[in-house]
PDB file of C-alpha atoms in Angstrom:
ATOM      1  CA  UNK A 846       9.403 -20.345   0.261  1.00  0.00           C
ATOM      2  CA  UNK A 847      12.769 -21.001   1.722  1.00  0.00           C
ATOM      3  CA  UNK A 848      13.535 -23.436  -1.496  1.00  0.00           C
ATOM      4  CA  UNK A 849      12.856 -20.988  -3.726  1.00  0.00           C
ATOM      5  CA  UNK A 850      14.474 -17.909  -2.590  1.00  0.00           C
ATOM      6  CA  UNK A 851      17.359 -20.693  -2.447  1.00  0.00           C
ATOM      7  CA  UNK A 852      17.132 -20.929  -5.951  1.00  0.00           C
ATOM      8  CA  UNK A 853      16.989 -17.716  -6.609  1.00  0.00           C
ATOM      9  CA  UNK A 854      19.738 -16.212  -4.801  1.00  0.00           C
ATOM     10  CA  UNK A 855      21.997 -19.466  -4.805  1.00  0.00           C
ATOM     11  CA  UNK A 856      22.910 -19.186  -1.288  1.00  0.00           C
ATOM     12  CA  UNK A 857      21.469 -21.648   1.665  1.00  0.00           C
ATOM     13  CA  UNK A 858      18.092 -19.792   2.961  1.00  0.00           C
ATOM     14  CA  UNK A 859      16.408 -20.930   6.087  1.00  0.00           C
ATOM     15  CA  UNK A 860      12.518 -20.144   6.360  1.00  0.00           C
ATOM     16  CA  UNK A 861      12.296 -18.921  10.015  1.00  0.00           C
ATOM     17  CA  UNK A 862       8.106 -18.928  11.214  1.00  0.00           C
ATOM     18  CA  UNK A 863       6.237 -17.374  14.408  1.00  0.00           C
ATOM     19  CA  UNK A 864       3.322 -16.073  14.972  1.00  0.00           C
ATOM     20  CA  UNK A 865       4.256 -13.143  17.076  1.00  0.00           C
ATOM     21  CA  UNK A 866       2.898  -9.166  16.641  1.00  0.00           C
ATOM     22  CA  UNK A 867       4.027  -6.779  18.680  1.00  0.00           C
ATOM     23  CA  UNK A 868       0.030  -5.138  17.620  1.00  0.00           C
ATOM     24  CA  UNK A 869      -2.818  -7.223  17.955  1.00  0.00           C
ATOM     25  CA  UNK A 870      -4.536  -7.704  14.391  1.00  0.00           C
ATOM     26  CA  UNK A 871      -8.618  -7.884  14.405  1.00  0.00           C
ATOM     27  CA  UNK A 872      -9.507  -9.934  11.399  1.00  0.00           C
ATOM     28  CA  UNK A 873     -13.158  -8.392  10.709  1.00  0.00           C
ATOM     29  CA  UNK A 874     -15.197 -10.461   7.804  1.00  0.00           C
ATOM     30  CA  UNK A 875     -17.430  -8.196   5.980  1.00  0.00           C
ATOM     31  CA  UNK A 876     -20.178  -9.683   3.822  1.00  0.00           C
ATOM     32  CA  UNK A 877     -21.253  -6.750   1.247  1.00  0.00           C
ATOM     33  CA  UNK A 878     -22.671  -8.759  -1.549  1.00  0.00           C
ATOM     34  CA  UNK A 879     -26.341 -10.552  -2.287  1.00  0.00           C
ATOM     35  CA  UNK A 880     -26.555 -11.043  -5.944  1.00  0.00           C
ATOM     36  CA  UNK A 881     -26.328  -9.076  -9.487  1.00  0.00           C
ATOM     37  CA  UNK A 882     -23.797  -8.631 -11.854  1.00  0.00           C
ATOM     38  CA  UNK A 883     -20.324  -7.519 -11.344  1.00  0.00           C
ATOM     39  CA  UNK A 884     -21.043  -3.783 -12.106  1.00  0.00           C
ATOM     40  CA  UNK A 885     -23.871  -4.178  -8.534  1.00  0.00           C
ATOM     41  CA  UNK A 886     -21.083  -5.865  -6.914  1.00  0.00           C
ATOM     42  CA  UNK A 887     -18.296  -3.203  -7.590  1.00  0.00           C
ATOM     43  CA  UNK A 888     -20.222  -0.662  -6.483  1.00  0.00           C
ATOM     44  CA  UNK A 889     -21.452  -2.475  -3.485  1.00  0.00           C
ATOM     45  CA  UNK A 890     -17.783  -3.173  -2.726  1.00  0.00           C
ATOM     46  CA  UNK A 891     -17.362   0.911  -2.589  1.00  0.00           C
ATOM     47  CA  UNK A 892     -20.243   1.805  -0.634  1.00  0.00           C
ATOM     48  CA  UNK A 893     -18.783  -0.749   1.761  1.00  0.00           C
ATOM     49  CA  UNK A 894     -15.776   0.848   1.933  1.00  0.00           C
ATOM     50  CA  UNK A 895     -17.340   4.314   2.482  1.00  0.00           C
ATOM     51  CA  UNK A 896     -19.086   2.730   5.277  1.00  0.00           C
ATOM     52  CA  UNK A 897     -16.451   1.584   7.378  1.00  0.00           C
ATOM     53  CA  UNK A 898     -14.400   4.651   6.272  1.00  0.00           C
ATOM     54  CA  UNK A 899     -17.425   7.281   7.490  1.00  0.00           C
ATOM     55  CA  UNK A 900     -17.241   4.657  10.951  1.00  0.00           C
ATOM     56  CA  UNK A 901     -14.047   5.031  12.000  1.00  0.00           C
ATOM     57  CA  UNK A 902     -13.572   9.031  11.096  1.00  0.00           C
ATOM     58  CA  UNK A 903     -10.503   9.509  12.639  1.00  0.00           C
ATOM     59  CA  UNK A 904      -8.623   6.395  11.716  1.00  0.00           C
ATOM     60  CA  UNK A 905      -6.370   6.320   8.496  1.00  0.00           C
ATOM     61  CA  UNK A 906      -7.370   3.411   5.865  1.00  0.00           C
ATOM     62  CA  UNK A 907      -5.116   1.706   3.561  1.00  0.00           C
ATOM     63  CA  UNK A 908      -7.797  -0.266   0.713  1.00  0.00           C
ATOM     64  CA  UNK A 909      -6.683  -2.566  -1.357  1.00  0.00           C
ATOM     65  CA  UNK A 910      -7.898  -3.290  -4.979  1.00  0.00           C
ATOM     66  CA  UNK A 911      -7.087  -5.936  -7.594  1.00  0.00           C
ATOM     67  CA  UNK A 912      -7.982  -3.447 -10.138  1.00  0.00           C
ATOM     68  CA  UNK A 913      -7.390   0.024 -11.082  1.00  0.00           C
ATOM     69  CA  UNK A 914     -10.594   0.997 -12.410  1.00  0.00           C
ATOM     70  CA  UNK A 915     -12.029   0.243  -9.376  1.00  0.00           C
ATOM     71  CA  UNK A 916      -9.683   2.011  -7.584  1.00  0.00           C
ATOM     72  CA  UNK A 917     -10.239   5.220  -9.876  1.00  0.00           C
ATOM     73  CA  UNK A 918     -13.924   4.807  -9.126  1.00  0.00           C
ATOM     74  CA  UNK A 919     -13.107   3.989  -5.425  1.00  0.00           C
ATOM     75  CA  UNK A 920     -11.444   7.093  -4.873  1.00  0.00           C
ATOM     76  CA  UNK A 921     -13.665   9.481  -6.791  1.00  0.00           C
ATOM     77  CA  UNK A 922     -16.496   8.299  -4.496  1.00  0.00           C
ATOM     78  CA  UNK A 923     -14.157   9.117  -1.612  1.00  0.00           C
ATOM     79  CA  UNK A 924     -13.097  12.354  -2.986  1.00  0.00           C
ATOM     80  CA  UNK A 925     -16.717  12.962  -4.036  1.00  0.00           C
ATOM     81  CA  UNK A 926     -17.512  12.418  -0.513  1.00  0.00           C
ATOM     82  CA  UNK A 927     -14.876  15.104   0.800  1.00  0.00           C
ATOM     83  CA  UNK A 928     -12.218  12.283   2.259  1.00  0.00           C
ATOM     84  CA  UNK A 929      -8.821  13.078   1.687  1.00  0.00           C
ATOM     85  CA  UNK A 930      -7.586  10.417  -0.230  1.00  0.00           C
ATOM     86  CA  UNK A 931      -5.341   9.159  -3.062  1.00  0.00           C
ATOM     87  CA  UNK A 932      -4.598   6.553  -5.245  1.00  0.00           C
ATOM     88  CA  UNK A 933      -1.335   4.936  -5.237  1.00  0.00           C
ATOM     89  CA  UNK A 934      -0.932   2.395  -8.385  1.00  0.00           C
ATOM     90  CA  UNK A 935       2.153   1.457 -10.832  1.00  0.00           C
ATOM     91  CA  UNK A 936       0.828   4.205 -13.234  1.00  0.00           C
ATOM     92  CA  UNK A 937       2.571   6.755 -11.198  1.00  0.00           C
ATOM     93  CA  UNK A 938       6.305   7.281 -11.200  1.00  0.00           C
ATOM     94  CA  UNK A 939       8.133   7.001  -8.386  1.00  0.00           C
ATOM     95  CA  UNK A 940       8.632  10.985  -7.202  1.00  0.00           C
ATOM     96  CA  UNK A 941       4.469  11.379  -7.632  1.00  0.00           C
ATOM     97  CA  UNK A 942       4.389   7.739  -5.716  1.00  0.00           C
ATOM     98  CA  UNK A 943       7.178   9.509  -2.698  1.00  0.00           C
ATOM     99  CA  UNK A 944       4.950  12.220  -2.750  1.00  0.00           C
ATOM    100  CA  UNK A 945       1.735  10.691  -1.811  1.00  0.00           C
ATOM    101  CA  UNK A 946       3.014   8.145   0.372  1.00  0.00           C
ATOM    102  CA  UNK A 947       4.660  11.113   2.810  1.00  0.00           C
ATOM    103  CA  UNK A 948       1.017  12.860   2.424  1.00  0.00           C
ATOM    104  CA  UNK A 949       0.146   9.661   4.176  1.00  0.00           C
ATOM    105  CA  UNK A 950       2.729   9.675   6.419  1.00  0.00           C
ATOM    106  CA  UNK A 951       1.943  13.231   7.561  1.00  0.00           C
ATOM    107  CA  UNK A 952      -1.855  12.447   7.953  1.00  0.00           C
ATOM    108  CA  UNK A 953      -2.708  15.040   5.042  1.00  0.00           C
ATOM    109  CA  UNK A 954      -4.714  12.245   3.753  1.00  0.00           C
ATOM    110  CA  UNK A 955      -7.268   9.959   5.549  1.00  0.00           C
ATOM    111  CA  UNK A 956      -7.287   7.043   3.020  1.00  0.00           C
ATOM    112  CA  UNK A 957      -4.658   5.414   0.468  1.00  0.00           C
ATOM    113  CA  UNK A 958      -6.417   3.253  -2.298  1.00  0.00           C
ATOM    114  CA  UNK A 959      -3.511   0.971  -3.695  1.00  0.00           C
ATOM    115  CA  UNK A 960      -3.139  -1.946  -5.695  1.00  0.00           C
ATOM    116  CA  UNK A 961      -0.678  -4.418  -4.238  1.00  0.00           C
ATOM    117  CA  UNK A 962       2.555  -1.758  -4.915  1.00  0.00           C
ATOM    118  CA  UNK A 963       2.406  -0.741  -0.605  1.00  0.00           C
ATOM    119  CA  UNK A 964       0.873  -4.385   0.360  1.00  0.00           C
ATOM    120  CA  UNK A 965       5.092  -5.598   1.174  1.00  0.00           C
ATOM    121  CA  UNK A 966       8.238  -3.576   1.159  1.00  0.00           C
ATOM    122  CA  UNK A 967       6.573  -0.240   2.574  1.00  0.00           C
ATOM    123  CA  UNK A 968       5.810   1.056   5.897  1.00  0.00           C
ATOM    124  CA  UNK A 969       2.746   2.899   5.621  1.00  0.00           C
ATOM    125  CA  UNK A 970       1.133   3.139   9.278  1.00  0.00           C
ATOM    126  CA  UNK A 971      -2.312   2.934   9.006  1.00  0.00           C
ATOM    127  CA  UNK A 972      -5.383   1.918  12.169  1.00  0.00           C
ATOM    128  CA  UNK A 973      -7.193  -0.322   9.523  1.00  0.00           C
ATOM    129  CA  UNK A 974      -6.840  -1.805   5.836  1.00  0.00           C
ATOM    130  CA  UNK A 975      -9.662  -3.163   3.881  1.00  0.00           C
ATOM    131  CA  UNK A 976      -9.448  -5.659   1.534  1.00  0.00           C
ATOM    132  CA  UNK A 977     -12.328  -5.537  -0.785  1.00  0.00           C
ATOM    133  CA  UNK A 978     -10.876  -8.297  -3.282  1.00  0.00           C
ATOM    134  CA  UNK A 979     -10.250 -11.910  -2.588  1.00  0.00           C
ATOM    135  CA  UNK A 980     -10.462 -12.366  -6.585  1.00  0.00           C
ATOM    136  CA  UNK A 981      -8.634 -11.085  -9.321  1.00  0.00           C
ATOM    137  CA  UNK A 982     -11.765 -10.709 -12.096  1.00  0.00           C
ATOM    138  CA  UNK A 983     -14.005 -13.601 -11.787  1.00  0.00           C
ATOM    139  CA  UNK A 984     -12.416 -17.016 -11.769  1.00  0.00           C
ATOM    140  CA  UNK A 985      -8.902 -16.222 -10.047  1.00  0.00           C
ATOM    141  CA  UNK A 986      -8.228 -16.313  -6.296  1.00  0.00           C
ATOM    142  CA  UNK A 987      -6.156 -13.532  -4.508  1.00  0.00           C
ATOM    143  CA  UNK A 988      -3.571 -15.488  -2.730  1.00  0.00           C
ATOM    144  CA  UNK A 989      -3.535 -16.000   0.990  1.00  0.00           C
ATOM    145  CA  UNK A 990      -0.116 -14.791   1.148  1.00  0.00           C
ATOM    146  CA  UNK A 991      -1.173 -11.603  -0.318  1.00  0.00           C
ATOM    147  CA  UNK A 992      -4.388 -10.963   1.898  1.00  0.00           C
ATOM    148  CA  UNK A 993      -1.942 -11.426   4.799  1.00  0.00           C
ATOM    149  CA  UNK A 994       0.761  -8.944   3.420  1.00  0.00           C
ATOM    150  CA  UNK A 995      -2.647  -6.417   3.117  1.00  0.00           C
ATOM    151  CA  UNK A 996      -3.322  -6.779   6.300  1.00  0.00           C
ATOM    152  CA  UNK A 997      -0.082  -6.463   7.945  1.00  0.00           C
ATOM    153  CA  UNK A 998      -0.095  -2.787   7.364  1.00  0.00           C
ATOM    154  CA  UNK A 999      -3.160  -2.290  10.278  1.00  0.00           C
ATOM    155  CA  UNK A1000      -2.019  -1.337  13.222  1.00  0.00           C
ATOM    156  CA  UNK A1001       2.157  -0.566  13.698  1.00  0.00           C
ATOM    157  CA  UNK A1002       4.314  -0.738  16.243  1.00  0.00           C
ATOM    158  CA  UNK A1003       4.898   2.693  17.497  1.00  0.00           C
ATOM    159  CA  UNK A1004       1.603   4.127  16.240  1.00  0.00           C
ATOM    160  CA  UNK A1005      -1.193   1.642  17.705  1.00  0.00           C
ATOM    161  CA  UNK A1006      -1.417  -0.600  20.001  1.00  0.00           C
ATOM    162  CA  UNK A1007      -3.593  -2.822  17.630  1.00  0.00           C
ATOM    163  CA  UNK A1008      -4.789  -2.613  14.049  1.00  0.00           C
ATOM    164  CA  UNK A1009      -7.944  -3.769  12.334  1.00  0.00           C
ATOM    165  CA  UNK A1010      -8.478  -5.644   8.841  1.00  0.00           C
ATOM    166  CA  UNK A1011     -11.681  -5.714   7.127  1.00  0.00           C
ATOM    167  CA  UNK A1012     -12.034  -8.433   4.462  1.00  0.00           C
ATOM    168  CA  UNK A1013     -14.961  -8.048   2.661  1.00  0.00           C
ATOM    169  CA  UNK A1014     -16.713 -11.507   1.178  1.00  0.00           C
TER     170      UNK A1014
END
């Protein structure tokens, strides 16, 4: 990582690594999935979702998709369901993306389906993230990096005192 930001700014870069949170992350691994096609599993992935969502009632979610149908049909179930929720994807332009993201902020909604535009670079507090992906489509791995970036936005420092990740697999 270090090399290459090197080469891309042109300046010596150090890569500086610890393992230090100030709020203890709880890694949960979800399994949601026993067979059909990927239509079953999409909607299994939802009804996961839903699940942990309906849980944890008074807990803010972040959920991250690979895919923006999904997270259409994510947040209509949510929606459907009488959640307060949103979808925040590179479709929207940046005042409708400042917008939702201080709805969040405020606690005017309960749960924030993105794709990976809030999984670095944003401070979105929320208790617990899902991440219902670990592929993009069928034959493509999400990368660790990016799973971990997900994740990091459970549990803040100066909101909780720890923060939970659900990866479902």
């Amino acid at each position: 990582l270090g090399d290459w930001l090197q080469t891309l700014t042109g300046r010596p870069t150090d890569l500086l690594q610890h393992t230090y949170r100030p709020c203890q992350l709880n890694r949960n691994f979800v399994s949601y999935y026993d067979g059909g096609n990927a239509k079953h599993r999409a909607q299994y992935q939802i009804e996961k979702c839903l699940d942990l969502i309906k849980q944890f009632s008074q807990d803010q979610f972040l959920v991250f998709t690979t895919s923006k149908k999904w997270g259409r049909d994510c947040l209509a179930q949510l929606q459907f369901a009488g959640i307060q929720s949103n979808f925040h994807n590179a479709d929207k332009k940046r005042p409708e993306l400042n917008v939702i993201e201080q709805q969040f902020r405020q606690r005017k909604l309960r749960v924030l389906v993105s794709t990976s535009t809030l999984s670095a670079g944003v401070n979105l507090p929320a208790r617990r993230v899902i991440v219902p992906h670990v592929t993009y489509g069928r034959n493509h791995d999400v990368p660790a990096y990016e799973i971990h970036q997900q994740e990091g936005r459970a549990g803040r420092l100066g909101y909780d005192k720890e923060g939970d990740s659900y990866i479902l697999i």
